[in-house]
Amino acid sequence: MAEENEWGLRTLGPSEVNRLRGLAAAVVADLARSGLVISGQQNQYRENSAGGLRVEVDEFDDAAGGIWLHWEVHLSLRKATSEALRGQRFDDPVIASAGRIHERMASTILCMLGALGYVAEPSDDDYRPFAIKVLSAST
């Protein structure tokens, strides 16, 4: 049975959480075998990460729940982008460059997942731009 937290969000039941975690582990293994660098553990954002693929398993029972894949650019590009934004230099080429990289990597990861037999879709979640949501393994 799902439990509700202090914000009113319900977690998925144990069997669904286990299914998601198993699917996420399979996705990680397949993409790592394909040559992608996996950044950290599932759900772990590391500010000092050198970059690569980050896997998030959202265990809440809502539209945003599920498996999310995020491409992280190298720390140097993240810092340069952050500095440009903090300095309100919105026309800085580093911002556009980072955006194009995220966009193309999301497309590439989506294609790779399809080739590996997974069903996935681009994010329509404003809080997860350029992310990929893994829906299932192909049957």
Short mmCIF file of N, CA and C in Angstrom, two decimals:
data_model
loop_
_atom_site.label_atom_id
_atom_site.label_comp_id
_atom_site.label_asym_id
_atom_site.label_seq_id
_atom_site.Cartn_x
_atom_site.Cartn_y
_atom_site.Cartn_z
N MET A 1 0.84 -1.19 0.00
CA MET A 1 0.00 0.00 0.00
C MET A 1 0.88 1.25 0.00
N ALA A 2 0.48 2.23 -0.78
CA ALA A 2 1.25 3.46 -0.88
C ALA A 2 1.08 4.30 0.38
N GLU A 3 2.17 4.95 0.76
CA GLU A 3 2.15 5.83 1.92
C GLU A 3 2.18 7.28 1.45
N GLU A 4 1.52 8.14 2.21
CA GLU A 4 1.52 9.56 1.88
C GLU A 4 2.54 10.27 2.75
N ASN A 5 3.32 11.18 2.14
CA ASN A 5 4.31 11.93 2.92
C ASN A 5 3.72 13.25 3.39
N GLU A 6 4.55 14.06 4.04
CA GLU A 6 4.08 15.32 4.63
C GLU A 6 3.58 16.33 3.61
N TRP A 7 3.93 16.17 2.33
CA TRP A 7 3.48 17.08 1.29
C TRP A 7 2.25 16.54 0.56
N GLY A 8 1.74 15.40 1.01
CA GLY A 8 0.56 14.82 0.39
C GLY A 8 0.85 13.94 -0.81
N LEU A 9 2.11 13.65 -1.05
CA LEU A 9 2.49 12.78 -2.17
C LEU A 9 2.48 11.33 -1.72
N ARG A 10 1.97 10.48 -2.57
CA ARG A 10 1.95 9.05 -2.27
C ARG A 10 3.10 8.36 -2.98
N THR A 11 3.77 7.48 -2.26
CA THR A 11 4.81 6.67 -2.89
C THR A 11 4.15 5.47 -3.55
N LEU A 12 4.82 4.92 -4.52
CA LEU A 12 4.34 3.71 -5.18
C LEU A 12 4.42 2.54 -4.21
N GLY A 13 3.66 1.50 -4.47
CA GLY A 13 3.73 0.30 -3.65
C GLY A 13 5.05 -0.41 -3.83
N PRO A 14 5.43 -1.27 -2.90
CA PRO A 14 6.72 -1.97 -2.95
C PRO A 14 6.95 -2.76 -4.24
N SER A 15 5.93 -3.41 -4.76
CA SER A 15 6.15 -4.20 -5.98
C SER A 15 6.44 -3.30 -7.18
N GLU A 16 5.77 -2.14 -7.26
CA GLU A 16 6.02 -1.22 -8.35
C GLU A 16 7.39 -0.55 -8.20
N VAL A 17 7.78 -0.23 -6.98
CA VAL A 17 9.11 0.33 -6.74
C VAL A 17 10.17 -0.68 -7.17
N ASN A 18 10.00 -1.93 -6.80
CA ASN A 18 10.96 -2.97 -7.20
C ASN A 18 11.01 -3.14 -8.71
N ARG A 19 9.84 -3.07 -9.37
CA ARG A 19 9.82 -3.17 -10.83
C ARG A 19 10.59 -2.02 -11.46
N LEU A 20 10.35 -0.79 -10.97
CA LEU A 20 11.05 0.38 -11.51
C LEU A 20 12.56 0.27 -11.29
N ARG A 21 12.94 -0.12 -10.09
CA ARG A 21 14.38 -0.24 -9.80
C ARG A 21 15.03 -1.32 -10.67
N GLY A 22 14.33 -2.42 -10.89
CA GLY A 22 14.86 -3.48 -11.76
C GLY A 22 15.00 -3.00 -13.19
N LEU A 23 13.99 -2.30 -13.68
CA LEU A 23 14.05 -1.76 -15.04
C LEU A 23 15.17 -0.73 -15.15
N ALA A 24 15.31 0.13 -14.15
CA ALA A 24 16.39 1.12 -14.16
C ALA A 24 17.76 0.45 -14.19
N ALA A 25 17.92 -0.61 -13.42
CA ALA A 25 19.20 -1.34 -13.40
C ALA A 25 19.49 -1.95 -14.77
N ALA A 26 18.46 -2.48 -15.42
CA ALA A 26 18.65 -3.06 -16.76
C ALA A 26 19.03 -1.97 -17.76
N VAL A 27 18.37 -0.82 -17.69
CA VAL A 27 18.69 0.30 -18.58
C VAL A 27 20.13 0.74 -18.37
N VAL A 28 20.53 0.90 -17.12
CA VAL A 28 21.90 1.31 -16.80
C VAL A 28 22.90 0.31 -17.37
N ALA A 29 22.65 -0.96 -17.16
CA ALA A 29 23.58 -1.99 -17.65
C ALA A 29 23.68 -1.95 -19.17
N ASP A 30 22.54 -1.85 -19.85
CA ASP A 30 22.56 -1.83 -21.31
C ASP A 30 23.24 -0.58 -21.86
N LEU A 31 22.95 0.58 -21.28
CA LEU A 31 23.58 1.80 -21.78
C LEU A 31 25.07 1.84 -21.44
N ALA A 32 25.46 1.31 -20.29
CA ALA A 32 26.89 1.23 -19.95
C ALA A 32 27.62 0.32 -20.94
N ARG A 33 26.99 -0.81 -21.29
CA ARG A 33 27.60 -1.71 -22.29
C ARG A 33 27.70 -1.03 -23.65
N SER A 34 26.82 -0.07 -23.88
CA SER A 34 26.85 0.66 -25.15
C SER A 34 27.93 1.74 -25.17
N GLY A 35 28.54 1.98 -24.02
CA GLY A 35 29.64 2.93 -23.96
C GLY A 35 29.35 4.22 -23.23
N LEU A 36 28.12 4.44 -22.80
CA LEU A 36 27.83 5.66 -22.05
C LEU A 36 28.39 5.58 -20.64
N VAL A 37 28.92 6.68 -20.17
CA VAL A 37 29.41 6.76 -18.80
C VAL A 37 28.22 7.06 -17.91
N ILE A 38 28.03 6.24 -16.88
CA ILE A 38 26.93 6.45 -15.94
C ILE A 38 27.48 7.24 -14.75
N SER A 39 26.81 8.31 -14.42
CA SER A 39 27.28 9.22 -13.38
C SER A 39 26.64 8.87 -12.04
N GLY A 40 27.40 8.30 -11.13
CA GLY A 40 26.92 8.06 -9.77
C GLY A 40 25.87 6.97 -9.67
N GLN A 41 25.26 6.90 -8.53
CA GLN A 41 24.21 5.93 -8.24
C GLN A 41 22.87 6.50 -8.66
N GLN A 42 21.87 5.63 -8.75
CA GLN A 42 20.53 6.09 -9.07
C GLN A 42 20.09 7.15 -8.06
N ASN A 43 19.42 8.17 -8.57
CA ASN A 43 18.86 9.27 -7.78
C ASN A 43 19.92 10.15 -7.13
N GLN A 44 21.17 9.93 -7.40
CA GLN A 44 22.22 10.71 -6.74
C GLN A 44 22.76 11.76 -7.69
N TYR A 45 22.51 13.03 -7.39
CA TYR A 45 23.10 14.11 -8.16
C TYR A 45 24.38 14.52 -7.47
N ARG A 46 25.46 14.48 -8.20
CA ARG A 46 26.74 14.87 -7.62
C ARG A 46 27.18 16.17 -8.29
N GLU A 47 27.22 17.21 -7.50
CA GLU A 47 27.56 18.53 -8.02
C GLU A 47 28.93 18.55 -8.71
N ASN A 48 29.86 17.73 -8.23
CA ASN A 48 31.21 17.73 -8.79
C ASN A 48 31.42 16.62 -9.82
N SER A 49 30.35 16.01 -10.29
CA SER A 49 30.44 14.94 -11.28
C SER A 49 31.13 15.43 -12.54
N ALA A 50 31.94 14.57 -13.13
CA ALA A 50 32.61 14.91 -14.39
C ALA A 50 31.64 14.89 -15.56
N GLY A 51 30.44 14.40 -15.35
CA GLY A 51 29.44 14.34 -16.42
C GLY A 51 29.08 12.91 -16.75
N GLY A 52 28.16 12.76 -17.66
CA GLY A 52 27.68 11.45 -18.06
C GLY A 52 26.19 11.34 -17.84
N LEU A 53 25.71 10.11 -17.82
CA LEU A 53 24.28 9.86 -17.68
C LEU A 53 23.91 9.68 -16.22
N ARG A 54 22.90 10.41 -15.78
CA ARG A 54 22.38 10.26 -14.42
C ARG A 54 20.99 9.64 -14.50
N VAL A 55 20.76 8.64 -13.65
CA VAL A 55 19.48 7.94 -13.63
C VAL A 55 18.73 8.33 -12.36
N GLU A 56 17.48 8.69 -12.55
CA GLU A 56 16.63 9.06 -11.42
C GLU A 56 15.41 8.13 -11.42
N VAL A 57 15.15 7.50 -10.29
CA VAL A 57 13.93 6.71 -10.13
C VAL A 57 13.03 7.48 -9.19
N ASP A 58 11.98 8.06 -9.74
CA ASP A 58 11.01 8.84 -8.98
C ASP A 58 9.95 7.86 -8.50
N GLU A 59 9.90 7.62 -7.20
CA GLU A 59 9.04 6.58 -6.64
C GLU A 59 7.69 7.10 -6.16
N PHE A 60 7.30 8.30 -6.62
CA PHE A 60 6.00 8.84 -6.22
C PHE A 60 4.93 8.43 -7.22
N ASP A 61 3.73 8.24 -6.71
CA ASP A 61 2.59 7.80 -7.51
C ASP A 61 1.88 9.02 -8.09
N ASP A 62 2.54 9.62 -9.09
CA ASP A 62 1.95 10.75 -9.79
C ASP A 62 2.48 10.75 -11.22
N ALA A 63 2.08 11.75 -11.99
CA ALA A 63 2.46 11.79 -13.40
C ALA A 63 3.97 11.90 -13.59
N ALA A 64 4.68 12.44 -12.64
CA ALA A 64 6.14 12.60 -12.76
C ALA A 64 6.90 11.38 -12.28
N GLY A 65 6.20 10.40 -11.74
CA GLY A 65 6.88 9.19 -11.25
C GLY A 65 7.44 8.36 -12.39
N GLY A 66 8.46 7.59 -12.10
CA GLY A 66 9.04 6.70 -13.11
C GLY A 66 10.55 6.83 -13.20
N ILE A 67 11.08 6.36 -14.29
CA ILE A 67 12.53 6.37 -14.52
C ILE A 67 12.88 7.52 -15.46
N TRP A 68 13.80 8.36 -15.01
CA TRP A 68 14.23 9.52 -15.79
C TRP A 68 15.73 9.44 -16.03
N LEU A 69 16.13 9.73 -17.26
CA LEU A 69 17.54 9.77 -17.62
C LEU A 69 17.91 11.21 -17.95
N HIS A 70 19.00 11.68 -17.34
CA HIS A 70 19.46 13.05 -17.53
C HIS A 70 20.91 13.03 -18.00
N TRP A 71 21.22 13.78 -19.04
CA TRP A 71 22.61 13.91 -19.46
C TRP A 71 23.23 15.07 -18.71
N GLU A 72 24.40 14.82 -18.11
CA GLU A 72 25.14 15.86 -17.42
C GLU A 72 26.39 16.18 -18.22
N VAL A 73 26.54 17.43 -18.59
CA VAL A 73 27.76 17.86 -19.29
C VAL A 73 28.90 17.92 -18.27
N HIS A 74 30.09 18.08 -18.77
CA HIS A 74 31.27 18.14 -17.90
C HIS A 74 31.14 19.32 -16.93
N LEU A 75 31.75 19.15 -15.77
CA LEU A 75 31.71 20.16 -14.71
C LEU A 75 32.14 21.54 -15.22
N SER A 76 33.14 21.60 -16.08
CA SER A 76 33.62 22.91 -16.57
C SER A 76 32.54 23.64 -17.36
N LEU A 77 31.76 22.92 -18.15
CA LEU A 77 30.68 23.55 -18.91
C LEU A 77 29.52 23.94 -17.99
N ARG A 78 29.23 23.10 -17.00
CA ARG A 78 28.18 23.46 -16.03
C ARG A 78 28.56 24.74 -15.28
N LYS A 79 29.83 24.84 -14.88
CA LYS A 79 30.28 26.04 -14.16
C LYS A 79 30.22 27.28 -15.06
N ALA A 80 30.69 27.15 -16.29
CA ALA A 80 30.68 28.30 -17.21
C ALA A 80 29.25 28.76 -17.50
N THR A 81 28.34 27.81 -17.67
CA THR A 81 26.94 28.15 -17.91
C THR A 81 26.34 28.84 -16.69
N SER A 82 26.61 28.29 -15.53
CA SER A 82 26.10 28.88 -14.29
C SER A 82 26.63 30.30 -14.08
N GLU A 83 27.91 30.50 -14.35
CA GLU A 83 28.49 31.84 -14.21
C GLU A 83 27.85 32.83 -15.18
N ALA A 84 27.60 32.39 -16.40
CA ALA A 84 26.97 33.28 -17.38
C ALA A 84 25.55 33.64 -16.93
N LEU A 85 24.83 32.68 -16.41
CA LEU A 85 23.46 32.95 -15.95
C LEU A 85 23.45 33.87 -14.73
N ARG A 86 24.35 33.58 -13.78
CA ARG A 86 24.43 34.45 -12.59
C ARG A 86 24.82 35.87 -12.97
N GLY A 87 25.65 36.00 -13.99
CA GLY A 87 26.06 37.32 -14.46
C GLY A 87 25.06 37.95 -15.41
N GLN A 88 23.92 37.30 -15.61
CA GLN A 88 22.85 37.77 -16.49
C GLN A 88 23.34 38.00 -17.92
N ARG A 89 24.31 37.16 -18.34
CA ARG A 89 24.81 37.21 -19.71
C ARG A 89 24.07 36.15 -20.53
N PHE A 90 22.78 36.41 -20.75
CA PHE A 90 21.90 35.42 -21.36
C PHE A 90 22.21 35.16 -22.83
N ASP A 91 22.99 36.05 -23.45
CA ASP A 91 23.38 35.84 -24.83
C ASP A 91 24.76 35.20 -24.94
N ASP A 92 25.33 34.77 -23.83
CA ASP A 92 26.65 34.12 -23.83
C ASP A 92 26.56 32.82 -24.63
N PRO A 93 27.45 32.61 -25.59
CA PRO A 93 27.41 31.41 -26.42
C PRO A 93 27.49 30.10 -25.62
N VAL A 94 28.04 30.14 -24.43
CA VAL A 94 28.16 28.91 -23.63
C VAL A 94 26.77 28.39 -23.24
N ILE A 95 25.81 29.29 -23.05
CA ILE A 95 24.46 28.87 -22.69
C ILE A 95 23.80 28.15 -23.86
N ALA A 96 23.90 28.72 -25.03
CA ALA A 96 23.32 28.09 -26.22
C ALA A 96 24.01 26.76 -26.51
N SER A 97 25.32 26.73 -26.34
CA SER A 97 26.07 25.49 -26.57
C SER A 97 25.62 24.38 -25.62
N ALA A 98 25.48 24.70 -24.35
CA ALA A 98 25.03 23.70 -23.37
C ALA A 98 23.63 23.21 -23.72
N GLY A 99 22.77 24.11 -24.13
CA GLY A 99 21.41 23.73 -24.52
C GLY A 99 21.40 22.79 -25.70
N ARG A 100 22.23 23.09 -26.72
CA ARG A 100 22.29 22.21 -27.89
C ARG A 100 22.84 20.83 -27.52
N ILE A 101 23.81 20.79 -26.64
CA ILE A 101 24.37 19.51 -26.21
C ILE A 101 23.30 18.69 -25.50
N HIS A 102 22.59 19.30 -24.57
CA HIS A 102 21.53 18.58 -23.85
C HIS A 102 20.45 18.07 -24.82
N GLU A 103 20.07 18.91 -25.75
CA GLU A 103 19.04 18.54 -26.72
C GLU A 103 19.49 17.35 -27.57
N ARG A 104 20.71 17.40 -28.07
CA ARG A 104 21.20 16.33 -28.94
C ARG A 104 21.48 15.04 -28.17
N MET A 105 21.95 15.17 -26.95
CA MET A 105 22.19 13.96 -26.15
C MET A 105 20.87 13.29 -25.79
N ALA A 106 19.85 14.08 -25.50
CA ALA A 106 18.53 13.50 -25.20
C ALA A 106 18.03 12.72 -26.41
N SER A 107 18.19 13.29 -27.60
CA SER A 107 17.78 12.61 -28.83
C SER A 107 18.60 11.34 -29.05
N THR A 108 19.89 11.41 -28.80
CA THR A 108 20.77 10.25 -28.97
C THR A 108 20.41 9.14 -27.99
N ILE A 109 20.19 9.50 -26.74
CA ILE A 109 19.84 8.50 -25.72
C ILE A 109 18.50 7.86 -26.06
N LEU A 110 17.56 8.65 -26.54
CA LEU A 110 16.27 8.12 -26.94
C LEU A 110 16.43 7.10 -28.07
N CYS A 111 17.27 7.41 -29.05
CA CYS A 111 17.54 6.48 -30.15
C CYS A 111 18.22 5.22 -29.65
N MET A 112 19.18 5.37 -28.74
CA MET A 112 19.87 4.21 -28.19
C MET A 112 18.90 3.30 -27.45
N LEU A 113 18.03 3.88 -26.66
CA LEU A 113 17.05 3.08 -25.92
C LEU A 113 16.16 2.30 -26.89
N GLY A 114 15.73 2.94 -27.96
CA GLY A 114 14.92 2.26 -28.97
C GLY A 114 15.67 1.10 -29.60
N ALA A 115 16.95 1.31 -29.90
CA ALA A 115 17.77 0.24 -30.49
C ALA A 115 17.95 -0.92 -29.52
N LEU A 116 17.93 -0.62 -28.23
CA LEU A 116 18.10 -1.66 -27.20
C LEU A 116 16.77 -2.32 -26.80
N GLY A 117 15.68 -1.85 -27.39
CA GLY A 117 14.39 -2.48 -27.13
C GLY A 117 13.57 -1.86 -26.02
N TYR A 118 13.89 -0.65 -25.62
CA TYR A 118 13.12 0.02 -24.57
C TYR A 118 12.12 0.97 -25.19
N VAL A 119 11.04 1.22 -24.47
CA VAL A 119 10.05 2.22 -24.86
C VAL A 119 10.30 3.43 -23.97
N ALA A 120 10.55 4.58 -24.60
CA ALA A 120 10.88 5.80 -23.85
C ALA A 120 10.34 6.99 -24.61
N GLU A 121 10.29 8.13 -23.91
CA GLU A 121 9.80 9.35 -24.54
C GLU A 121 10.52 10.55 -23.96
N PRO A 122 10.60 11.65 -24.74
CA PRO A 122 11.20 12.86 -24.21
C PRO A 122 10.33 13.45 -23.11
N SER A 123 10.95 14.15 -22.21
CA SER A 123 10.25 14.76 -21.09
C SER A 123 9.32 15.87 -21.56
N ASP A 124 8.15 15.93 -20.92
CA ASP A 124 7.28 17.09 -21.09
C ASP A 124 7.11 17.79 -19.73
N ASP A 125 8.02 17.45 -18.82
CA ASP A 125 8.02 17.97 -17.46
C ASP A 125 8.93 19.21 -17.41
N ASP A 126 8.36 20.35 -17.05
CA ASP A 126 9.13 21.59 -16.99
C ASP A 126 10.30 21.51 -16.03
N TYR A 127 10.20 20.65 -15.02
CA TYR A 127 11.27 20.51 -14.04
C TYR A 127 12.36 19.54 -14.50
N ARG A 128 12.14 18.88 -15.61
CA ARG A 128 13.13 17.93 -16.14
C ARG A 128 13.35 18.18 -17.64
N PRO A 129 13.80 19.38 -18.00
CA PRO A 129 14.01 19.64 -19.43
C PRO A 129 15.11 18.74 -19.97
N PHE A 130 14.93 18.29 -21.17
CA PHE A 130 15.89 17.44 -21.89
C PHE A 130 16.03 16.03 -21.30
N ALA A 131 15.21 15.68 -20.33
CA ALA A 131 15.28 14.34 -19.75
C ALA A 131 14.53 13.35 -20.65
N ILE A 132 14.81 12.08 -20.44
CA ILE A 132 14.13 10.99 -21.13
C ILE A 132 13.43 10.15 -20.08
N LYS A 133 12.17 9.84 -20.32
CA LYS A 133 11.41 8.98 -19.40
C LYS A 133 11.36 7.58 -20.01
N VAL A 134 11.85 6.61 -19.27
CA VAL A 134 11.80 5.21 -19.71
C VAL A 134 10.46 4.65 -19.26
N LEU A 135 9.70 4.12 -20.19
CA LEU A 135 8.37 3.60 -19.88
C LEU A 135 8.39 2.10 -19.62
N SER A 136 9.13 1.37 -20.46
CA SER A 136 9.16 -0.09 -20.29
C SER A 136 10.23 -0.69 -21.17
N ALA A 137 10.49 -1.95 -20.91
CA ALA A 137 11.31 -2.74 -21.82
C ALA A 137 10.36 -3.25 -22.89
N SER A 138 10.82 -3.35 -24.10
CA SER A 138 9.97 -3.84 -25.17
C SER A 138 9.60 -5.30 -24.93
N THR A 139 8.38 -5.66 -25.27
CA THR A 139 7.95 -7.05 -25.08
C THR A 139 8.13 -7.85 -26.34
#
